[in-house]
Coordinates of C-alpha atoms and ligand atoms in Angstrom, one line a residue:
M1070 CA 3.3 18.5 28.6
K1071 CA 1.3 21.7 27.0
H1072 CA 2.8 23.1 23.7
A1073 CA 3.0 27.0 23.4
Y1074 CA 1.1 26.2 19.7
D1075 CA -1.3 23.9 21.3
H1076 CA -4.3 26.6 20.9
Y1077 CA -3.4 27.4 17.6
L1078 CA -3.5 23.7 16.3
S1079 CA -6.8 22.1 14.8
Q1080 CA -8.0 19.4 17.2
T1081 CA -8.2 16.7 14.3
A1082 CA -4.6 17.5 13.4
K1083 CA -3.3 17.5 16.6
E1084 CA -5.0 13.8 17.4
L1085 CA -3.8 12.2 14.1
Q1086 CA -1.1 9.8 14.8
P1087 CA 2.0 9.8 12.7
S1088 CA 2.3 7.1 10.2
G1089 CA 3.7 3.8 11.9
I1090 CA 5.6 2.6 8.4
R1091 CA 7.4 5.8 8.5
K1092 CA 8.7 5.1 11.9
F1093 CA 10.7 1.9 11.1
F1094 CA 11.5 3.7 7.5
D1095 CA 13.2 6.6 9.4
L1096 CA 14.8 4.2 12.1
A1097 CA 16.2 2.1 9.4
A1098 CA 17.5 4.9 7.3
T1099 CA 20.0 5.7 10.1
M1100 CA 21.8 2.3 10.1
E1101 CA 24.0 0.7 7.4
G1102 CA 23.6 -2.3 5.5
V1103 CA 19.8 -2.9 6.3
I1104 CA 17.6 -4.6 3.9
S1105 CA 14.4 -3.0 4.0
L1106 CA 11.1 -5.2 3.1
G1107 CA 9.3 -2.1 4.6
V1108 CA 8.2 0.1 2.0
G1109 CA 5.5 -0.5 -0.8
E1110 CA 7.3 0.9 -3.6
P1111 CA 8.5 -1.0 -6.8
D1112 CA 12.2 -1.6 -7.1
F1113 CA 12.0 -1.2 -10.9
I1114 CA 13.0 2.2 -12.5
T1115 CA 9.9 3.9 -14.3
P1116 CA 9.9 2.2 -18.0
W1117 CA 11.9 4.2 -20.1
S1118 CA 9.5 5.1 -22.7
I1119 CA 7.5 6.9 -20.1
R1120 CA 10.2 8.8 -18.8
E1121 CA 11.5 9.6 -22.7
A1122 CA 7.8 10.8 -23.2
T1123 CA 8.1 13.1 -20.2
I1124 CA 11.7 14.4 -21.3
L1125 CA 10.3 15.0 -24.9
S1126 CA 7.4 16.9 -23.5
L1127 CA 9.7 19.3 -21.4
E1128 CA 11.6 19.7 -24.9
Q1129 CA 8.4 20.7 -26.5
G1130 CA 7.5 23.2 -24.0
Y1131 CA 4.6 21.6 -22.0
T1132 CA 4.9 23.8 -19.0
S1133 CA 1.5 24.9 -18.8
Y1134 CA -1.7 24.2 -16.4
T1135 CA -4.1 21.5 -17.8
A1136 CA -7.5 21.2 -17.6
N1137 CA -8.5 20.9 -13.8
A1138 CA -9.5 17.1 -14.4
G1139 CA -6.1 16.4 -16.6
L1140 CA -5.4 16.7 -20.2
L1141 CA -8.7 15.5 -21.8
E1142 CA -6.2 13.3 -24.1
L1143 CA -5.1 11.5 -20.5
R1144 CA -8.7 11.4 -19.5
E1145 CA -9.7 9.6 -22.9
E1146 CA -7.0 7.2 -22.4
I1147 CA -7.9 6.4 -19.0
T1148 CA -11.5 5.6 -19.9
N1149 CA -10.2 3.3 -22.5
Y1150 CA -7.8 1.4 -19.8
L1151 CA -10.8 1.3 -17.6
A1152 CA -13.1 -0.1 -20.3
T1153 CA -10.6 -2.5 -21.9
R1154 CA -9.1 -3.9 -18.8
F1155 CA -11.9 -3.8 -16.2
G1156 CA -15.1 -3.7 -18.7
V1157 CA -16.2 -0.1 -16.7
Q1158 CA -17.4 3.0 -19.1
Y1159 CA -17.1 6.4 -18.1
D1160 CA -17.4 9.5 -19.9
P1161 CA -13.9 11.3 -19.8
N1162 CA -15.8 14.8 -20.0
N1163 CA -17.3 14.6 -16.7
Q1164 CA -16.5 11.4 -14.8
I1165 CA -12.6 11.1 -14.5
I1166 CA -10.1 13.3 -12.6
V1167 CA -6.2 13.2 -12.8
T1168 CA -4.9 13.4 -9.3
I1169 CA -1.6 13.6 -7.5
G1170 CA -1.9 10.0 -6.5
A1171 CA -4.3 7.7 -5.5
S1172 CA -3.6 9.6 -2.0
Q1173 CA -5.2 12.6 -3.2
A1174 CA -7.9 10.8 -4.8
I1175 CA -9.0 9.1 -1.6
D1176 CA -8.8 12.5 0.2
L1177 CA -11.1 14.0 -2.3
A1178 CA -13.3 11.2 -2.1
F1179 CA -14.0 11.6 1.7
R1180 CA -14.1 15.2 1.3
A1181 CA -16.5 15.2 -1.4
I1182 CA -19.1 12.5 0.7
L1183 CA -18.5 12.9 4.2
N1184 CA -20.5 15.3 6.8
Q1185 CA -19.6 15.7 10.5
G1186 CA -20.2 12.4 12.3
D1187 CA -20.6 10.3 9.4
E1188 CA -19.1 6.7 9.5
V1189 CA -17.1 5.1 6.8
L1190 CA -16.3 1.5 7.5
I1191 CA -12.7 0.4 7.2
V1192 CA -11.8 -3.1 6.4
E1193 CA -8.9 -3.9 8.4
P1194 CA -5.7 -4.7 8.3
A1195 CA -5.9 -1.7 6.3
F1196 CA -3.5 1.0 4.4
V1197 CA -2.3 3.6 7.1
S1198 CA -4.0 6.8 5.2
Y1199 CA -7.6 5.6 5.0
A1200 CA -8.6 6.5 9.2
P1201 CA -6.7 9.6 9.2
L1202 CA -8.3 11.1 6.0
V1203 CA -11.6 10.0 7.1
A1204 CA -11.0 11.7 10.3
I1205 CA -9.8 15.0 8.5
A1206 CA -12.9 14.9 6.6
G1207 CA -14.8 15.1 9.7
G1208 CA -16.0 11.4 9.4
K1209 CA -15.6 8.8 11.8
P1210 CA -13.4 5.8 10.6
I1211 CA -15.3 2.1 11.7
P1212 CA -12.6 -0.6 11.9
V1213 CA -14.2 -3.9 10.4
S1214 CA -11.6 -6.8 11.2
T1215 CA -10.6 -9.6 9.1
S1216 CA -8.7 -12.5 10.1
A1217 CA -6.1 -15.0 8.6
A1218 CA -8.8 -17.9 9.1
N1219 CA -10.6 -16.3 6.3
G1220 CA -7.9 -15.3 4.1
F1221 CA -8.1 -11.4 5.5
K1222 CA -11.6 -11.1 3.8
V1223 CA -14.4 -9.6 4.8
T1224 CA -17.6 -11.2 5.0
A1225 CA -21.2 -9.5 4.2
E1226 CA -22.4 -10.5 7.8
Q1227 CA -19.2 -8.4 9.3
I1228 CA -20.6 -5.6 7.2
E1229 CA -23.9 -5.8 8.2
A1230 CA -23.1 -6.2 11.9
A1231 CA -21.0 -2.9 11.4
I1232 CA -23.5 -0.7 9.9
T1233 CA -25.3 2.0 11.8
E1234 CA -27.7 4.7 10.4
K1235 CA -24.6 6.9 9.9
T1236 CA -22.9 4.9 8.1
K1237 CA -22.2 6.3 4.7
A1238 CA -19.8 4.3 2.9
I1239 CA -17.3 1.4 3.0
L1240 CA -13.9 1.4 1.8
I1241 CA -12.5 -1.5 -0.1
C1242 CA -9.0 -2.4 -1.1
S1243 CA -8.5 -5.3 -3.4
P1244 CA -5.6 -6.5 -4.0
N1245 CA -5.0 -5.5 -0.6
N1246 CA -2.4 -3.6 1.5
P1247 CA -1.1 -4.6 3.9
T1248 CA -2.4 -8.5 3.3
G1249 CA -2.1 -9.0 -0.3
S1250 CA -5.8 -10.6 -0.1
M1251 CA -8.0 -10.4 -3.2
L1252 CA -11.5 -10.4 -3.6
T1253 CA -12.9 -12.5 -6.3
K1254 CA -16.1 -11.9 -8.2
D1255 CA -18.0 -14.2 -5.8
D1256 CA -16.7 -12.6 -2.9
L1257 CA -17.9 -9.2 -4.2
M1258 CA -21.2 -10.2 -5.0
E1259 CA -21.6 -11.1 -1.6
L1260 CA -20.6 -7.9 -0.5
T1261 CA -22.5 -5.6 -2.7
T1262 CA -25.8 -7.5 -1.4
V1263 CA -25.3 -5.9 1.7
I1264 CA -23.9 -2.5 0.3
N1265 CA -27.1 -2.2 -2.1
K1266 CA -29.6 -3.1 0.8
H1267 CA -28.1 -0.4 3.0
D1268 CA -27.4 2.3 0.3
L1269 CA -24.2 2.9 0.8
L1270 CA -21.2 4.4 -1.1
V1271 CA -17.9 2.2 -2.0
V1272 CA -14.7 4.1 -2.1
S1273 CA -12.9 1.4 -3.8
D1274 CA -9.0 1.4 -3.9
E1275 CA -8.0 -0.3 -6.9
I1276 CA -4.3 1.1 -7.0
Y1277 CA -3.0 -2.8 -7.0
A1278 CA -5.2 -3.6 -9.8
E1279 CA -2.4 -4.4 -12.3
L1280 CA -0.7 -7.0 -9.7
S1281 CA -3.0 -9.7 -9.6
Y1282 CA -1.5 -12.8 -9.9
N1283 CA -4.0 -15.2 -10.9
G1284 CA -5.9 -12.9 -13.3
D1285 CA -8.9 -12.7 -11.5
F1286 CA -9.1 -8.8 -10.4
C1287 CA -12.4 -7.4 -10.2
S1288 CA -13.3 -3.7 -10.2
V1289 CA -16.2 -3.2 -7.7
A1290 CA -17.9 -0.7 -10.1
A1291 CA -18.1 -3.5 -12.7
M1292 CA -20.3 -5.5 -10.4
E1293 CA -24.4 -5.1 -11.1
G1294 CA -25.8 -2.2 -9.2
M1295 CA -22.5 -0.7 -7.8
Y1296 CA -21.3 1.5 -10.7
E1297 CA -23.9 4.2 -9.4
R1298 CA -22.4 3.6 -6.0
T1299 CA -18.7 3.6 -6.2
I1300 CA -15.9 5.9 -6.5
L1301 CA -13.2 4.0 -8.4
I1302 CA -9.6 5.2 -7.5
N1303 CA -6.4 3.9 -9.4
G1304 CA -3.1 5.1 -10.4
F1305 CA 0.3 4.7 -11.8
S1306 CA 2.2 4.0 -8.9
K1307 CA 2.3 0.4 -8.4
G1308 CA 1.7 -1.4 -11.3
F1309 CA 3.8 1.0 -13.9
A1310 CA 6.5 1.9 -11.2
M1311 CA 5.5 5.4 -11.0
T1312 CA 5.4 5.8 -7.1
G1313 CA 7.7 9.3 -7.4
W1314 CA 5.5 10.8 -10.1
R1315 CA 2.4 11.0 -7.7
L1316 CA -0.1 10.1 -10.3
G1317 CA -3.4 8.7 -9.7
F1318 CA -7.0 9.2 -11.1
L1319 CA -10.6 8.7 -10.0
A1320 CA -13.5 7.4 -11.9
A1321 CA -17.3 8.1 -10.4
P1322 CA -20.8 9.1 -11.1
K1323 CA -21.3 12.4 -12.8
E1324 CA -22.5 14.5 -9.5
I1325 CA -19.8 12.6 -7.5
A1326 CA -17.0 13.5 -9.7
A1327 CA -18.3 17.4 -10.2
C1328 CA -18.1 17.8 -6.3
M1329 CA -14.5 16.4 -5.8
L1330 CA -13.3 18.4 -9.0
K1331 CA -14.6 21.4 -7.2
I1332 CA -12.5 20.9 -4.2
H1333 CA -9.5 19.6 -6.4
Q1334 CA -9.9 22.8 -8.6
Y1335 CA -9.3 24.9 -5.0
T1336 CA -6.9 22.4 -3.6
T1337 CA -4.6 21.2 -6.3
M1338 CA -5.4 22.9 -9.5
C1339 CA -4.1 20.0 -11.8
A1340 CA -1.6 17.5 -12.0
P1341 CA 1.7 18.2 -13.3
I1342 CA 1.6 18.4 -17.2
M1343 CA 4.6 16.8 -18.6
L1344 CA 3.8 14.1 -16.1
Q1345 CA 0.5 13.6 -17.4
R1346 CA 1.9 13.4 -20.9
G1347 CA 4.5 10.8 -19.5
A1348 CA 1.3 8.8 -18.2
L1349 CA -0.5 8.9 -21.6
E1350 CA 2.6 6.9 -22.9
A1351 CA 2.1 4.4 -19.7
L1352 CA -1.4 3.7 -20.8
R1353 CA -0.7 3.5 -24.7
N1354 CA 2.7 1.3 -24.9
T1355 CA 3.9 -0.1 -21.7
Y1356 CA 1.5 -3.3 -20.9
H1357 CA 4.6 -5.7 -21.7
E1358 CA 6.6 -3.8 -19.5
V1359 CA 4.0 -4.1 -16.6
E1360 CA 3.2 -7.9 -17.2
S1361 CA 7.1 -8.6 -17.0
M1362 CA 7.1 -6.7 -13.7
R1363 CA 3.8 -8.7 -12.6
N1364 CA 5.4 -11.9 -13.4
S1365 CA 8.7 -10.8 -11.4
Y1366 CA 6.6 -10.0 -8.6
R1367 CA 4.8 -13.4 -8.8
R1368 CA 7.9 -15.4 -8.5
R1369 CA 9.2 -13.4 -5.6
R1370 CA 5.8 -13.7 -3.9
N1371 CA 6.1 -17.7 -4.5
Y1372 CA 9.5 -17.8 -2.9
M1373 CA 8.5 -15.5 0.0
V1374 CA 5.2 -17.5 0.8
Q1375 CA 7.6 -21.0 0.8
T1376 CA 10.4 -19.9 2.8
L1377 CA 8.3 -18.0 5.4
N1378 CA 6.1 -21.2 6.0
Q1379 CA 9.5 -23.1 6.2
L1380 CA 10.6 -20.8 8.8
G1381 CA 7.2 -21.4 11.2
L1382 CA 6.0 -18.1 10.2
E1383 CA 2.8 -19.3 8.6
C1384 CA 1.7 -17.1 5.5
H1385 CA -1.3 -17.3 3.5
T1386 CA -0.6 -16.9 -0.4
P1387 CA -1.5 -13.4 -1.5
G1388 CA -3.6 -13.1 -4.6
G1389 CA -2.3 -9.6 -5.3
A1390 CA -0.3 -6.5 -4.3
F1391 CA 3.9 -6.9 -3.5
Y1392 CA 3.4 -7.9 0.2
V1393 CA 3.3 -11.0 2.4
F1394 CA 1.7 -10.9 5.9
P1395 CA 2.9 -13.7 7.6
S1396 CA 2.4 -14.5 11.5
I1397 CA 4.9 -14.2 14.2
R1398 CA 2.9 -15.6 16.9
S1399 CA 4.9 -18.6 17.0
T1400 CA 8.0 -16.5 18.2
G1401 CA 6.0 -15.3 21.4
L1402 CA 6.8 -11.6 20.2
S1403 CA 4.4 -9.0 19.6
S1404 CA 4.6 -7.6 16.2
E1405 CA 6.3 -4.3 17.3
Q1406 CA 8.7 -6.5 19.4
F1407 CA 9.5 -8.5 16.6
A1408 CA 10.1 -5.7 14.1
E1409 CA 12.5 -3.7 16.6
E1410 CA 14.8 -6.8 17.4
L1411 CA 14.9 -7.9 13.6
L1412 CA 15.9 -4.7 12.8
V1413 CA 18.2 -4.2 15.5
Q1414 CA 19.9 -7.8 15.4
E1415 CA 19.8 -8.8 11.7
K1416 CA 19.1 -5.3 10.2
V1417 CA 15.9 -6.2 8.1
A1418 CA 13.1 -3.5 8.2
V1419 CA 9.6 -4.8 8.2
V1420 CA 6.4 -3.2 9.3
P1421 CA 4.6 -4.6 12.3
G1422 CA 1.1 -5.7 11.5
H1423 CA -0.9 -3.6 14.4
V1424 CA 0.0 -0.3 12.3
F1425 CA -2.6 -1.3 10.0
G1426 CA -5.2 -2.0 12.6
E1427 CA -5.5 -4.1 15.7
S1428 CA -5.9 -7.0 13.6
G1429 CA -2.6 -6.8 12.2
E1430 CA -1.4 -7.5 15.8
G1431 CA 0.5 -10.8 15.6
Y1432 CA 1.5 -10.6 12.0
I1433 CA 4.4 -8.4 10.0
R1434 CA 4.0 -7.0 6.6
C1435 CA 7.2 -7.8 4.4
S1436 CA 7.2 -6.0 0.8
Y1437 CA 8.7 -8.4 -1.7
A1438 CA 9.2 -5.0 -4.1
T1439 CA 13.1 -5.7 -4.0
S1440 CA 15.7 -7.8 -5.8
M1441 CA 15.5 -12.1 -5.2
E1442 CA 19.2 -11.8 -4.0
Q1443 CA 17.9 -9.1 -1.1
L1444 CA 14.9 -11.4 -0.3
Q1445 CA 17.1 -14.4 0.1
E1446 CA 19.9 -12.5 2.1
A1447 CA 16.6 -11.4 4.1
M1448 CA 15.6 -14.7 4.7
R1449 CA 18.7 -15.7 5.8
R1450 CA 18.7 -13.2 8.4
I1451 CA 15.2 -13.8 9.6
K1452 CA 16.4 -17.6 9.8
H1453 CA 19.2 -16.6 12.2
F1454 CA 16.9 -14.3 13.9
I1455 CA 14.4 -16.8 14.9
E1456 CA 16.9 -19.7 15.5
T1457 CA 19.1 -17.4 17.8
R1458 CA 15.5 -17.0 19.7
K1459 CA 14.5 -20.1 19.9
K1460 CA 18.1 -21.0 21.7
V1461 CA 17.8 -18.4 24.1
L1462 CA 14.2 -19.7 25.3
C1463 CA 14.9 -23.1 24.8
P1464 CA 18.5 -24.4 24.2
T1465 CA 17.8 -27.8 24.0
A1466 CA 14.8 -27.8 22.0
A1467 CA 16.4 -25.4 19.9
Q1468 CA 19.2 -27.6 19.3
S1469 CA 17.1 -30.2 18.0
T1470 CA 15.3 -28.2 15.6
I1471 CA 18.4 -26.6 14.0
Q1472 CA 19.9 -30.0 13.7
S1473 CA 16.7 -31.2 11.7
Ligands
PLP941 C1 -3.6 0.9 -0.9 C2 -2.9 1.8 -1.2 N1 -3.6 2.9 -1.7 C3 -3.3 4.3 -2.1 C4 -1.9 4.0 -1.9 C5 -1.3 5.3 -2.6 O1 -0.9 5.4 -3.6 P1 -0.4 6.7 -4.8 O2 1.1 6.6 -4.6 O3 -0.7 6.8 -5.9 O4 -0.6 8.2 -3.9 C6 -0.8 2.9 -1.5 C7 0.6 3.3 -1.6 O5 1.3 2.7 -0.8 C8 -1.5 1.8 -1.1 O6 -0.9 1.0 -0.8

């Protein structure tokens, strides 16, 4: 039906699809007793000393704008952090921008580099904002599908096959949302050869860098030949349990950073000063808390992977982030049906894999950033859901499986 406002609205905005994650989240919010494995958000509260530093900064009257790129003190601390944790050296004066979450950094990156029709390769399954943000910036998102057989890792051949003369950049997210897959140094080495050969830029979403369980996280910018072509994106949301603070940052070659800063200064001005002061405390004094959260996620990951496999939902062991991405093909349901029926029948909210791209069909994303008790209860309900379904489909076979 043609809407009265149709001719006022931008074609690009009209064509955007609402996020598939929100749909399930909103539905779950209308029901009681739902266990949500749907949202990608730490169940921990931001460490106290970060909150305290922010409260103190308000008491001390820190209420003004900051430099567009953020407090120099914070940019210096971010520079230290990137150098000591990931071995990449930046200049705080002209290579770092403090943003409103990694979300804004991704938006800035695409706006700064894309001309109309430029193509961006997006390794799928992928976080839901990438393709819409490419489209908003006038570019064309080109999906490159990965599969469980390859641990959801993209290969150099796949990238090479997707490149055209219009390809400007590739978006890489490791550790990955939704699959949890990690690209090791060796994996990246293979990819960078093609990226260099075709002179592409990389938008590297490293928001889950602190949540790498085998300690083998490697920043794309640290790889040989990649520093000059990488826009590194990171932030405080996940590792430091600061989602609601909306604080992220980016690091890039000077010319690209300068271009992004122009857009940032007109659209955003700067991130809130009191939160930037809290972030200073995060980078200076809270690694022990980040580590303790990481250890807790690791225990939950191990539990989830083991239990899902026991239930017949084949699940690879993710190297990072806080998601598992099990296959639900054995149930004969599509991911949308599985997620919907599970929510209605057992009150467990998960995200159907197809919202992360076509290659996510046949999978569901479960976030394990929730308490162990909740996870155990969710697994009991999923077990019940699967057993009930088996009984309906094949009463005698189900009987023997359940008894065994
Ligand atoms: C892969 C990925 N990138 C970026 C973001 C956005 O992070 P922020 O809260 O810093 O905007 C998320 C949030 O879920 C994410 O999963």
